[in-house]
XYZ file of C-alpha atoms in Angstrom:
466
model
C -85.683 -1.723 -123.721
C -88.215 -0.015 -121.494
C -90.721 2.156 -123.234
C -90.051 5.390 -121.380
C -88.120 7.228 -124.032
C -89.535 6.356 -127.419
C -93.170 6.140 -126.425
C -92.954 9.565 -124.753
C -91.095 11.367 -127.494
C -94.396 12.382 -128.997
C -94.864 14.567 -125.914
C -91.347 16.017 -126.027
C -91.217 19.669 -126.946
C -88.422 21.595 -128.608
C -88.788 25.319 -127.958
C -88.328 27.431 -131.051
C -89.558 30.735 -129.689
C -88.235 30.535 -126.143
C -91.604 29.935 -124.512
C -92.343 26.932 -122.381
C -95.648 26.234 -124.089
C -94.373 25.791 -127.632
C -94.574 22.113 -128.398
C -93.247 20.719 -131.650
C -92.363 17.328 -132.987
C -89.422 16.876 -135.369
C -90.590 15.800 -138.755
C -88.782 14.580 -141.815
C -85.475 13.212 -140.499
C -86.536 10.708 -137.878
C -82.970 10.123 -136.778
C -82.104 13.739 -136.062
C -83.088 16.205 -133.422
C -83.038 19.833 -134.482
C -84.444 23.203 -133.565
C -83.832 24.777 -136.952
C -86.860 27.069 -137.391
C -86.720 26.461 -141.115
C -87.113 22.724 -140.692
C -90.602 21.393 -141.400
C -92.373 20.551 -138.176
C -95.747 19.298 -137.074
C -97.360 21.004 -134.111
C -99.848 19.258 -131.922
C -102.745 20.891 -130.119
C -101.636 22.355 -126.806
C -102.111 20.083 -123.841
C -102.503 16.907 -125.906
C -99.965 14.228 -126.743
C -98.479 15.173 -130.069
C -99.224 11.878 -131.749
C -102.896 12.508 -131.210
C -102.725 14.991 -134.093
C -100.267 13.080 -136.274
C -100.824 10.492 -138.930
C -98.920 7.229 -139.057
C -95.568 8.296 -140.632
C -95.216 11.446 -138.489
C -96.114 9.586 -135.295
C -93.610 6.839 -136.084
C -90.974 9.505 -136.791
C -91.623 11.078 -133.389
C -91.327 7.710 -131.641
C -88.089 6.846 -133.449
C -86.661 10.255 -132.590
C -87.535 9.753 -128.928
C -85.885 6.333 -128.889
C -82.724 7.756 -130.450
C -82.610 10.555 -127.883
C -83.048 8.013 -125.091
C -80.204 5.848 -126.390
C -77.820 8.769 -126.980
C -78.449 10.454 -123.619
C -78.374 7.076 -121.899
C -74.957 6.376 -123.410
C -73.658 9.764 -122.256
C -75.023 9.126 -118.757
C -73.466 5.645 -118.600
C -69.994 6.740 -119.760
C -68.790 8.202 -116.403
C -69.625 5.080 -114.323
C -68.050 2.946 -117.043
C -64.917 5.101 -116.864
C -64.771 4.711 -113.081
C -65.868 1.131 -112.490
C -64.369 -0.763 -115.446
C -61.000 0.247 -114.055
C -61.573 -1.094 -110.514
C -60.541 -4.737 -111.127
C -57.265 -3.511 -112.639
C -55.998 -1.505 -109.646
C -53.641 -4.204 -108.326
C -52.267 -4.771 -111.824
C -51.687 -1.029 -112.320
C -49.835 -0.890 -108.992
C -47.483 -3.659 -110.101
C -47.083 -2.406 -113.662
C -46.160 1.172 -112.749
C -44.230 0.205 -109.574
C -46.187 2.731 -107.536
C -47.678 2.536 -104.026
C -51.314 1.525 -103.809
C -52.191 4.898 -102.275
C -50.761 6.663 -105.326
C -52.746 4.500 -107.726
C -55.886 5.216 -105.690
C -55.380 8.849 -106.671
C -56.223 7.881 -110.248
C -59.788 7.249 -109.043
C -59.866 10.436 -106.974
C -58.587 12.483 -109.911
C -61.251 11.142 -112.258
C -64.023 11.776 -109.708
C -62.755 15.303 -108.984
C -62.592 16.015 -112.715
C -66.188 14.904 -113.189
C -67.319 17.158 -110.338
C -65.419 20.289 -111.355
C -65.836 19.818 -115.105
C -69.576 20.233 -114.802
C -69.124 23.769 -113.447
C -67.240 24.665 -116.633
C -69.274 22.815 -119.243
C -72.706 23.746 -117.892
C -72.357 27.516 -118.440
C -70.606 26.865 -121.774
C -73.642 24.948 -122.982
C -75.949 27.808 -121.969
C -73.857 30.235 -124.016
C -72.879 28.222 -127.104
C -75.587 25.578 -127.157
C -75.447 21.916 -126.197
C -73.869 20.378 -129.286
C -70.500 22.162 -129.581
C -69.405 21.831 -125.923
C -70.546 18.204 -125.908
C -68.612 17.304 -129.042
C -65.537 19.148 -127.741
C -65.779 17.310 -124.434
C -66.163 13.941 -126.162
C -63.117 14.537 -128.381
C -60.987 15.527 -125.365
C -62.311 12.484 -123.480
C -61.220 10.169 -126.300
C -57.735 11.714 -126.470
C -57.245 11.662 -122.689
C -58.414 8.044 -122.435
C -56.092 6.966 -125.253
C -53.142 8.612 -123.486
C -54.126 6.842 -120.234
C -53.698 3.560 -122.121
C -50.127 4.575 -122.967
C -49.198 6.241 -119.656
C -45.649 5.246 -118.608
C -45.907 6.519 -115.039
C -48.429 6.871 -112.241
C -48.092 10.664 -112.263
C -48.989 10.903 -115.935
C -51.868 8.478 -115.453
C -53.236 10.604 -112.587
C -52.993 13.758 -114.707
C -54.825 12.323 -117.673
C -57.421 10.620 -115.481
C -58.176 14.114 -114.180
C -58.501 15.364 -117.765
C -60.640 12.334 -118.618
C -62.997 13.215 -115.772
C -63.130 16.897 -116.738
C -64.037 16.007 -120.323
C -66.402 13.195 -119.372
C -68.365 15.671 -117.261
C -69.688 17.134 -120.515
C -71.823 14.058 -121.067
C -73.317 14.181 -117.560
C -74.206 17.854 -117.453
C -75.350 18.275 -121.054
C -77.492 15.126 -120.973
C -79.491 16.659 -118.106
C -79.661 20.022 -119.877
C -80.930 18.399 -123.090
C -83.650 16.634 -121.107
C -84.663 20.038 -119.739
C -84.697 21.477 -123.268
C -86.956 18.734 -124.575
C -89.252 17.874 -121.677
C -91.226 19.618 -118.995
C -93.250 18.684 -115.936
C -94.002 15.033 -115.378
C -92.456 14.013 -118.703
C -89.093 15.253 -117.484
C -89.404 13.168 -114.322
C -90.288 10.135 -116.442
C -87.269 10.641 -118.657
C -84.956 10.968 -115.647
C -86.314 7.623 -114.437
C -85.324 6.139 -117.790
C -81.815 7.570 -117.505
C -81.609 6.054 -114.019
C -82.320 2.661 -115.579
C -79.293 3.014 -117.845
C -76.979 4.670 -115.319
C -78.011 2.068 -112.720
C -77.050 -0.831 -114.973
C -73.661 0.639 -115.926
C -71.965 0.371 -112.487
C -73.159 -3.237 -112.182
C -71.812 -4.461 -115.504
C -68.718 -2.231 -115.660
C -66.529 -4.262 -113.240
C -67.640 -7.460 -114.977
C -66.612 -6.035 -118.357
C -63.324 -4.863 -116.877
C -62.654 -8.316 -115.440
C -63.316 -9.964 -118.790
C -61.034 -7.517 -120.567
C -58.272 -8.414 -118.090
C -58.649 -12.065 -119.076
C -57.415 -11.313 -122.593
C -55.170 -8.280 -122.081
C -53.647 -6.082 -119.370
C -54.996 -2.959 -117.645
C -54.128 -0.795 -120.617
C -56.659 -2.736 -122.649
C -59.442 -1.343 -120.435
C -58.558 2.175 -121.538
C -58.436 0.998 -125.145
C -62.006 -0.303 -124.776
C -63.085 2.997 -123.185
C -61.416 4.871 -126.054
C -63.422 2.861 -128.585
C -66.630 3.479 -126.615
C -65.840 7.198 -126.560
C -65.238 7.266 -130.326
C -68.539 5.497 -130.995
C -70.455 7.863 -128.699
C -68.796 10.891 -130.325
C -69.879 9.723 -133.776
C -73.405 9.003 -132.557
C -73.683 12.465 -130.976
C -72.298 14.109 -134.119
C -74.785 12.321 -136.386
C -77.974 12.095 -134.340
C -78.026 14.589 -131.474
C -78.561 17.966 -133.082
C -78.826 21.252 -131.233
C -81.669 21.512 -128.688
C -81.112 25.038 -127.333
C -82.354 27.742 -129.742
C -80.043 30.751 -130.245
C -82.703 33.048 -128.768
C -82.491 31.186 -125.456
C -78.710 31.312 -125.104
C -76.738 33.516 -122.748
C -74.359 35.968 -124.404
C -72.247 37.001 -121.417
C -68.841 35.733 -120.362
C -67.524 34.269 -117.135
C -69.001 37.071 -115.040
C -72.445 36.416 -116.508
C -72.095 32.684 -115.829
C -71.165 33.385 -112.216
C -74.127 35.741 -111.858
C -76.401 33.069 -113.279
C -75.141 30.475 -110.795
C -75.426 32.955 -107.952
C -79.000 33.643 -108.988
C -79.771 29.928 -109.065
C -78.312 29.431 -105.608
C -80.331 32.400 -104.360
C -83.480 30.513 -105.374
C -84.340 28.864 -102.068
C -86.453 26.122 -103.627
C -83.850 25.206 -106.286
C -81.136 25.081 -103.640
C -83.349 22.911 -101.456
C -83.836 20.337 -104.176
C -80.143 20.515 -105.124
C -78.881 19.913 -101.579
C -81.546 17.288 -100.827
C -80.542 15.421 -103.993
C -76.854 15.733 -103.113
C -77.437 14.352 -99.626
C -79.463 11.450 -101.041
C -76.557 10.817 -103.409
C -74.238 10.817 -100.374
C -76.308 7.981 -98.891
C -75.679 6.093 -102.136
C -71.948 6.906 -102.037
C -71.710 5.677 -98.444
C -73.269 2.382 -99.517
C -70.911 1.984 -102.488
C -67.825 2.811 -100.409
C -68.684 0.611 -97.426
C -70.715 -2.321 -98.765
C -67.776 -4.476 -99.997
C -66.154 -4.235 -96.565
C -69.394 -4.582 -94.563
C -70.805 -7.528 -96.494
C -67.584 -9.490 -96.951
C -65.390 -8.645 -93.955
C -67.932 -8.116 -91.180
C -70.685 -10.522 -92.238
C -68.400 -13.067 -93.905
C -70.047 -13.208 -97.341
C -68.086 -14.479 -100.313
C -67.234 -12.171 -103.237
C -69.860 -13.999 -105.269
C -72.520 -13.345 -102.606
C -71.502 -9.701 -102.445
C -71.793 -9.402 -106.235
C -75.252 -10.988 -106.085
C -76.436 -8.614 -103.346
C -74.937 -5.604 -105.136
C -76.763 -6.620 -108.295
C -80.067 -7.156 -106.448
C -79.833 -3.722 -104.869
C -79.170 -2.161 -108.260
C -82.165 -4.024 -109.684
C -84.297 -2.675 -106.828
C -83.206 0.889 -107.545
C -83.846 0.484 -111.269
C -87.239 -1.190 -110.764
C -88.523 1.470 -108.382
C -87.202 4.148 -110.726
C -89.284 2.665 -113.527
C -92.349 2.421 -111.263
C -91.792 6.098 -110.507
C -91.639 7.025 -114.181
C -94.373 4.770 -115.534
C -96.955 4.580 -112.732
C -96.511 7.354 -110.156
C -95.441 10.431 -112.121
C -98.483 12.166 -113.554
C -100.823 10.524 -111.047
C -99.239 11.718 -107.800
C -97.436 15.021 -107.335
C -93.654 14.824 -107.616
C -93.227 16.340 -104.160
C -95.388 13.636 -102.562
C -93.427 10.875 -104.314
C -90.138 12.535 -103.381
C -91.208 12.986 -99.756
C -92.256 9.344 -99.514
C -88.956 8.185 -101.012
C -86.927 10.292 -98.576
C -89.007 9.007 -95.654
C -88.347 5.387 -96.653
C -84.617 6.122 -96.953
C -84.608 7.586 -93.426
C -86.488 4.605 -91.986
C -84.210 2.088 -93.703
C -81.086 3.955 -92.557
C -82.346 4.101 -88.960
C -83.121 0.365 -89.073
C -79.577 -0.320 -90.311
C -78.143 1.829 -87.526
C -80.158 -0.036 -84.892
C -79.065 -3.396 -86.300
C -75.380 -2.487 -86.542
C -75.281 -1.025 -83.016
C -76.708 -4.241 -81.549
C -80.080 -2.888 -80.393
C -81.718 -6.028 -81.823
C -78.938 -8.291 -80.625
C -76.689 -10.152 -83.020
C -78.132 -9.951 -86.509
C -76.875 -11.812 -89.532
C -76.366 -10.785 -93.117
C -79.971 -11.295 -94.231
C -81.578 -8.486 -92.150
C -78.775 -6.077 -93.014
C -79.024 -6.985 -96.706
C -82.797 -6.435 -96.555
C -82.294 -2.992 -95.029
C -79.787 -2.055 -97.715
C -82.161 -3.305 -100.416
C -85.030 -1.127 -99.146
C -82.745 1.884 -98.791
C -81.303 1.523 -102.283
C -84.679 0.864 -103.883
C -86.090 4.085 -102.406
C -83.364 5.988 -104.250
C -85.427 5.342 -107.373
C -88.050 7.716 -105.954
C -85.709 10.380 -104.589
C -82.994 10.953 -107.158
C -84.940 11.446 -110.433
C -87.543 13.643 -108.755
C -85.060 15.995 -107.078
C -83.425 16.559 -110.483
C -86.759 17.081 -112.209
C -88.123 19.485 -109.600
C -84.923 21.537 -109.550
C -84.640 21.773 -113.336
C -88.294 22.725 -113.728
C -87.391 26.057 -112.135
C -84.427 26.741 -114.448
C -85.600 26.825 -118.056
C -83.497 29.962 -118.542
C -80.226 28.314 -117.446
C -80.567 24.543 -117.658
C -76.853 24.014 -118.323
C -75.705 25.990 -115.293
C -78.404 24.385 -113.141
C -77.392 20.921 -114.300
C -73.771 21.759 -113.480
C -74.668 22.806 -109.947
C -76.795 19.687 -109.436
C -74.041 17.355 -110.617
C -71.175 19.074 -108.857
C -72.997 19.282 -105.532
C -73.877 15.588 -105.685
C -70.310 14.527 -106.433
C -68.768 16.821 -103.828
C -71.203 15.936 -101.036
C -70.799 12.252 -101.860
C -67.021 12.550 -101.967
C -67.011 14.145 -98.503
C -69.379 11.564 -97.007
C -67.896 8.362 -98.434
C -64.521 8.403 -96.563
C -66.353 8.751 -93.242
C -67.752 5.215 -93.471
C -64.383 3.739 -92.490
C -63.531 6.180 -89.739
C -63.984 3.621 -86.923
C -61.890 0.891 -88.487
C -62.703 -2.456 -90.038
C -64.670 -4.145 -87.273
C -67.979 -2.285 -87.354
C -70.614 -1.190 -89.834
C -71.903 1.564 -87.532
C -70.131 4.429 -89.393
C -71.812 3.460 -92.675
C -75.260 3.421 -91.087
C -74.595 6.609 -89.112
C -73.460 8.522 -92.205
C -76.556 7.316 -94.029
C -78.883 8.379 -91.205
C -77.312 11.838 -90.909
C -77.400 12.454 -94.670
C -80.943 11.105 -95.055
C -82.319 13.193 -92.182
C -80.510 16.264 -93.527
C -82.047 15.627 -96.971
C -85.534 15.559 -95.433
C -84.776 18.759 -93.515
C -83.657 20.539 -96.705
C -86.745 19.334 -98.533
C -89.107 20.554 -95.812
C -87.382 23.785 -94.759
C -86.180 25.045 -98.145
C -88.546 23.544 -100.704
C -91.656 23.893 -98.515
C -93.789 21.715 -100.800
C -97.016 22.400 -98.897
C -96.837 26.096 -99.837
C -96.667 25.390 -103.569
C -99.370 22.748 -103.235
C -101.590 25.344 -101.562
C -100.968 27.902 -104.298
C -101.699 25.343 -107.000
C -104.924 24.338 -105.240
C -105.898 27.987 -105.081
C -105.235 28.484 -108.757
C -102.229 30.732 -108.222
């Protein structure tokens, strides 16, 4: 397990007074995370890693707490891709079992994705008002029930309905995991933690279809939902036991729906936050375009076998994960987040342009190897772009991390959902639409970053001590 969660927990801070400078380390129960002001805590000198002022037992407690937080939030982050991708190998079997057209069964994927996008808009404000723990536990319980009913669904219509509910409930894990990271971390430490979550969420889509295929060897498609139900139950118990509240009552919003809408409107009115949000969503759309088109491009156009496609898909995921860890362990804290983000977006643009030139025949007939290399570079650069857009956006939203996390997640899913169908618009004989969508989204992401975020202005103010 990479050392980005546990080894940095000593620098995590849990605000107990609502100020961003209060830094405390849980003490006593190493397996729990709490902001109870009555709980005994050890405070480190400001500006120093907390373990610098702690003796052996307290430092070990902080490290264990950080590792537990990493595992719990990583599990919550991995659950949505598991819910989506474990089910993919079973689509033909579901079509036969429920005697429904393939297009109807495809709606079970669309419903789950739409639920994950829209659910974040509901759960995010809820977590700002009632804290992180209660909405998360409620979402996990509903997720377990919806997934169990999916396993028993007698018709395609019922399966679609409960896949939508599964997505709505599963969104709680996505949005609250990001909000908890914002509660606990700040500055470069938040960017490092997002890189760790990318490690876990990057592995999940790779192994999920493999797990689903193995489950189908011993049972039918309903068994996949049984496995997901068990995973949901385990995660619910882990959250209930080890992830205590991270948002102090003093920092919660007391208004209703109107207040939540005002909060979101205020966030969207923040030009810099919106810039990072849209830039991150457009980068995510580049990723969605790759996921939607790569099976067709690699296998149908370039003639690779399914095994070769799986190998290339895995290598690209490894590239993304590796660069994400380089971002968290080596770059963050040494180079400004905006510089790293700008470099990552520039590499994505260059790789997408190279893919467009190759697929349009500018370089003549190219084989699979150059195209695979371009995709590898493009996907690896995502490890610089995605965690840093989240970190930079959330750094501006301490007052409403749940709502901000909801907007970040929903925008990414919606922009990606709009972009991904466009990759097949020209039919099955060309990879140009995939590359063109990636170029347009990547260039638009750079434009949002430069025109809305204006990183040079903040760099100038910081240099001037403002």
